[in-house]
């Protein structure tokens, strides 16, 4: 890609660089949660608009592209990396091409390889993943149906996706600021970036556990005990499979997004002290 990938920046203007990989569905605006804590700790958060990458760019070429864009922003400096949900999967893949360029890797509400456990029945998005794995053409149709809903009835899409909210995510769904922020993220994801979203999902549902033994970066896992998007068993597996994992914090009572909200200030505090 000749033109540099667009990104959103939050936190300090010229601080220590932290790369954030948003979820799927997701968008760079998801990273706004780190803005205030980033400023107070001198951290500059950068989230690339990876769903805008042409859908013909996939697989290793896609991960290499993301690694190259990060290297451009880092300008020779090592960076800290945060991956949320399926963004954690993309972060893990991308970090393979950032030899010695990653200071620490933080996996928040991370989705583990599907082939490593019987997760699907317990996952809120299990049926979507089954469809993407078994009937990819129907998954694409579903994604475009979600695009129409996001375009004309974004509030309905929010209610649909969070109908099975668990743990403290239930309280979040009643928060107007959270509703507004996530609804905007869903519109940005599905209305203009649906093929990029589909690329990440289709890549995720295929086997990828073989990359985990090569993850040597200092890795921290942050997970909600009540997470029903990425069940806690996924965090347990990632902890056991990643050689570089040095800590795993499980938040009682929290689920998927509530874990992100709880982990954000703690991660900023940890990085600010590094």
Coordinates of C-alpha atoms in Angstrom, one line a residue:
X1 CA 0.0 0.0 0.0
X2 CA 1.6 3.3 -1.1
X3 CA -0.5 5.6 1.0
X4 CA 0.0 5.4 4.8
X5 CA -2.8 3.9 6.8
X6 CA -5.0 6.3 8.6
X7 CA -5.1 6.3 12.3
X8 CA -6.7 8.0 15.4
X9 CA -4.6 9.3 18.2
X10 CA -5.5 9.8 21.8
X11 CA -3.7 10.7 25.0
X12 CA -0.5 12.8 25.2
X13 CA 0.5 14.6 22.0
X14 CA 4.1 13.5 22.1
X15 CA 4.4 10.7 24.6
X16 CA 5.4 7.1 24.8
X17 CA 3.8 5.3 21.9
X18 CA 1.1 2.7 22.6
X19 CA -0.5 0.8 19.7
X20 CA -4.1 -0.2 20.2
X21 CA -5.9 -2.9 18.2
X22 CA -9.7 -2.4 18.3
X23 CA -12.2 -5.3 18.4
X24 CA -14.3 -6.8 15.6
X25 CA -16.8 -5.2 15.4
X26 CA -14.9 -2.1 16.3
X27 CA -13.3 1.1 15.1
X28 CA -10.4 3.4 16.1
X29 CA -12.8 5.6 18.2
X30 CA -12.9 2.6 20.6
X31 CA -9.5 3.7 21.8
X32 CA -10.9 7.0 23.2
X33 CA -11.3 5.2 26.5
X34 CA -7.6 5.6 27.0
X35 CA -7.5 9.3 26.3
X36 CA -7.6 10.9 29.8
X37 CA -5.4 8.3 31.4
X38 CA -3.0 8.4 28.5
X39 CA -2.6 12.2 29.0
X40 CA -2.1 11.9 32.7
X41 CA 0.6 9.2 32.2
X42 CA 2.4 10.7 29.2
X43 CA 1.2 8.0 26.8
X44 CA 0.3 8.5 23.1
X45 CA -2.3 6.0 21.9
X46 CA -2.4 5.2 18.2
X47 CA -5.1 3.0 16.7
X48 CA -4.9 2.3 13.0
X49 CA -8.0 2.1 10.8
X50 CA -7.2 -1.4 9.8
X51 CA -10.7 -2.2 8.4
X52 CA -10.0 0.4 5.7
X53 CA -7.2 -1.7 4.2
X54 CA -8.4 -3.1 0.9
X55 CA -10.1 -6.5 1.4
X56 CA -7.8 -8.1 -1.2
X57 CA -4.9 -7.7 1.3
X58 CA -5.2 -10.6 3.7
X59 CA -3.2 -13.2 5.6
X60 CA 0.5 -12.7 6.1
X61 CA 0.5 -9.7 3.8
X62 CA -2.1 -8.0 6.0
X63 CA -0.1 -8.6 9.2
X64 CA 3.1 -7.4 7.6
X65 CA 1.4 -4.3 6.4
X66 CA 0.2 -3.5 9.9
X67 CA 3.6 -4.2 11.3
X68 CA 5.2 -1.8 8.7
X69 CA 2.8 1.0 9.6
X70 CA 3.6 0.6 13.3
X71 CA 7.3 0.7 12.6
X72 CA 6.8 4.0 10.7
X73 CA 5.1 5.6 13.6
X74 CA 7.6 4.1 16.1
X75 CA 10.5 5.6 14.2
X76 CA 13.0 3.1 15.7
X77 CA 11.5 3.1 19.2
X78 CA 10.0 0.1 20.9
X79 CA 6.2 0.3 21.5
X80 CA 3.7 -1.2 23.9
X81 CA 0.8 -3.0 22.3
X82 CA -2.8 -3.5 23.4
X83 CA -5.3 -5.8 21.7
X84 CA -9.0 -6.0 22.6
X85 CA -11.2 -9.0 21.9
X86 CA -10.4 -10.2 18.3
X87 CA -8.1 -7.2 18.1
X88 CA -5.9 -9.3 20.4
X89 CA -5.7 -12.0 17.7
X90 CA -4.6 -9.4 15.1
X91 CA -2.1 -8.0 17.6
X92 CA -0.6 -11.4 18.2
X93 CA -0.3 -12.0 14.4
X94 CA 1.2 -8.6 13.8
X95 CA 3.8 -8.7 16.6
X96 CA 5.4 -11.7 14.8
X97 CA 6.7 -9.2 12.3
X98 CA 8.0 -6.7 14.9
X99 CA 11.1 -8.5 16.1
X100 CA 12.4 -6.8 19.2
X101 CA 10.0 -3.9 18.6
X102 CA 7.5 -4.7 21.3
X103 CA 8.1 -3.7 24.9
X104 CA 4.9 -5.2 26.3
X105 CA 1.8 -6.8 24.9
X106 CA -1.6 -6.5 26.7
X107 CA -4.4 -8.8 25.8
X108 CA -7.8 -7.5 27.0
X109 CA -10.9 -9.8 26.8
X110 CA -8.9 -11.7 24.3
X111 CA -10.3 -14.3 21.9
X112 CA -8.3 -17.5 21.9
X113 CA -8.0 -19.9 18.9
X114 CA -11.3 -21.7 18.5
X115 CA -9.6 -25.1 17.9
X116 CA -8.2 -25.1 21.5
X117 CA -11.5 -25.7 23.3
X118 CA -15.3 -26.1 23.2
X119 CA -16.0 -22.4 23.4
X120 CA -18.7 -21.7 20.7
X121 CA -21.8 -22.7 22.7
X122 CA -20.8 -20.4 25.5
X123 CA -19.9 -17.4 23.2
X124 CA -22.4 -14.6 22.6
X125 CA -21.1 -14.4 19.0
X126 CA -20.8 -18.2 18.6
X127 CA -23.3 -18.5 15.8
X128 CA -21.5 -15.8 13.8
X129 CA -18.2 -17.6 14.1
X130 CA -19.8 -20.9 13.2
X131 CA -21.2 -19.3 10.1
X132 CA -17.9 -17.7 9.1
X133 CA -16.1 -21.0 9.5
X134 CA -18.6 -23.3 7.8
X135 CA -20.5 -21.1 5.4
X136 CA -18.4 -18.0 4.6
X137 CA -20.7 -16.8 1.8
X138 CA -23.6 -16.6 4.3
X139 CA -21.4 -14.9 6.8
X140 CA -20.7 -12.1 4.2
X141 CA -24.5 -11.8 3.6
X142 CA -25.0 -11.5 7.4
X143 CA -22.4 -8.8 7.6
X144 CA -24.1 -6.8 4.9
X145 CA -27.4 -7.2 6.7
X146 CA -25.7 -5.8 9.8
X147 CA -24.5 -2.9 7.6
X148 CA -28.1 -2.1 6.7
X149 CA -29.2 -2.2 10.3
X150 CA -26.2 0.0 11.3
X151 CA -27.1 2.5 8.6
X152 CA -30.8 2.8 9.3
X153 CA -31.4 1.4 12.8
X154 CA -28.1 1.7 14.7
X155 CA -29.8 1.6 18.1
X156 CA -31.5 -1.7 17.1
X157 CA -28.1 -3.2 16.2
X158 CA -26.8 -2.1 19.6
X159 CA -29.7 -3.8 21.4
X160 CA -29.3 -6.9 19.3
X161 CA -25.6 -7.3 20.0
X162 CA -25.9 -6.6 23.7
X163 CA -29.1 -8.6 24.3
X164 CA -27.1 -11.3 26.0
X165 CA -24.8 -8.9 28.0
X166 CA -23.4 -10.6 31.2
X167 CA -21.8 -9.4 34.4
X168 CA -21.2 -5.6 34.6
X169 CA -21.7 -5.3 30.9
X170 CA -25.4 -5.2 31.8
X171 CA -25.0 -1.9 33.6
X172 CA -22.8 -0.5 30.8
X173 CA -25.6 -1.1 28.3
X174 CA -27.9 1.2 30.3
X175 CA -25.3 4.0 30.3
X176 CA -26.1 6.6 27.7
X177 CA -22.5 7.6 27.1
X178 CA -21.6 3.9 26.5
X179 CA -24.6 3.5 24.2
X180 CA -23.6 6.5 22.1
X181 CA -20.0 5.6 21.9
X182 CA -20.6 1.9 20.9
X183 CA -23.3 2.9 18.4
X184 CA -20.9 5.2 16.7
X185 CA -18.3 2.5 16.6
X186 CA -20.8 0.0 15.1
X187 CA -21.8 2.5 12.4
X188 CA -18.1 3.2 11.5
X189 CA -17.4 -0.5 11.4
X190 CA -20.3 -1.8 9.4
X191 CA -21.4 1.1 7.2
X192 CA -18.0 1.9 5.6
X193 CA -15.7 -0.9 6.7
X194 CA -17.7 -4.1 6.5
X195 CA -15.3 -6.0 4.3
X196 CA -12.4 -5.2 6.6
X197 CA -14.4 -6.5 9.5
X198 CA -15.3 -9.7 7.6
X199 CA -11.6 -10.2 6.8
X200 CA -10.7 -10.2 10.5
X201 CA -13.5 -12.6 11.5
X202 CA -12.7 -15.0 8.6
X203 CA -9.0 -15.1 9.6
X204 CA -9.8 -15.6 13.3
X205 CA -12.0 -18.7 12.8
X206 CA -9.3 -20.6 11.1
X207 CA -6.7 -22.5 13.2
X208 CA -3.8 -20.3 14.5
X209 CA -2.7 -21.8 17.8
X210 CA 0.7 -22.7 16.3
X211 CA 1.8 -19.1 16.5
X212 CA 1.5 -18.8 20.2
X213 CA 4.7 -20.7 21.3
X214 CA 6.6 -18.0 19.4
X215 CA 5.2 -15.1 21.4
X216 CA 8.1 -14.0 23.5
X217 CA 7.1 -10.4 24.3
X218 CA 6.3 -9.6 27.9
X219 CA 2.6 -10.4 27.8
X220 CA -0.2 -9.4 30.2
X221 CA -3.7 -10.9 30.2
X222 CA -6.7 -8.9 31.4
X223 CA -10.0 -10.7 31.5
X224 CA -13.5 -10.6 33.0
X225 CA -14.6 -13.7 34.9
X226 CA -18.1 -13.3 33.5
X227 CA -17.1 -12.7 29.9
X228 CA -19.5 -14.4 27.5
X229 CA -18.0 -13.0 24.3
X230 CA -14.6 -14.4 25.1
X231 CA -15.1 -17.0 27.9
X232 CA -12.6 -17.1 30.7
X233 CA -11.4 -20.5 29.5
X234 CA -9.8 -18.6 26.6
X235 CA -7.8 -16.5 29.0
X236 CA -6.7 -19.7 30.8
X237 CA -5.5 -21.2 27.5
X238 CA -3.7 -18.1 26.3
X239 CA -1.9 -17.9 29.7
X240 CA -0.7 -21.5 29.4
X241 CA 0.2 -21.3 25.7
X242 CA 2.2 -18.0 25.5
X243 CA 5.7 -18.4 26.8
X244 CA 6.1 -14.6 27.3
X245 CA 3.0 -14.3 29.6
X246 CA 4.1 -12.8 32.9
X247 CA 0.7 -12.0 34.4
X248 CA -3.0 -12.7 34.1
X249 CA -5.5 -10.6 36.0
X250 CA -9.1 -11.9 36.2
X251 CA -11.8 -9.3 37.2
X252 CA -14.6 -10.9 39.2
X253 CA -18.1 -9.7 38.1
X254 CA -16.8 -8.1 34.8
X255 CA -17.5 -9.2 31.3
X256 CA -16.2 -8.1 27.9
X257 CA -16.4 -4.3 27.7
X258 CA -16.5 -3.8 31.4
X259 CA -13.2 -5.5 31.6
X260 CA -11.8 -3.1 29.0
X261 CA -13.1 -0.1 31.0
X262 CA -11.6 -1.5 34.2
X263 CA -8.2 -2.5 32.7
X264 CA -7.6 0.8 30.8
X265 CA -6.5 2.9 33.8
X266 CA -4.6 0.0 35.3
X267 CA -2.7 -0.5 32.0
X268 CA -1.9 3.2 31.7
X269 CA -0.6 3.2 35.3
X270 CA 1.6 0.2 34.6
X271 CA 3.0 1.7 31.3
X272 CA 3.5 5.1 32.9
X273 CA 5.8 3.5 35.5
X274 CA 7.8 1.5 32.9

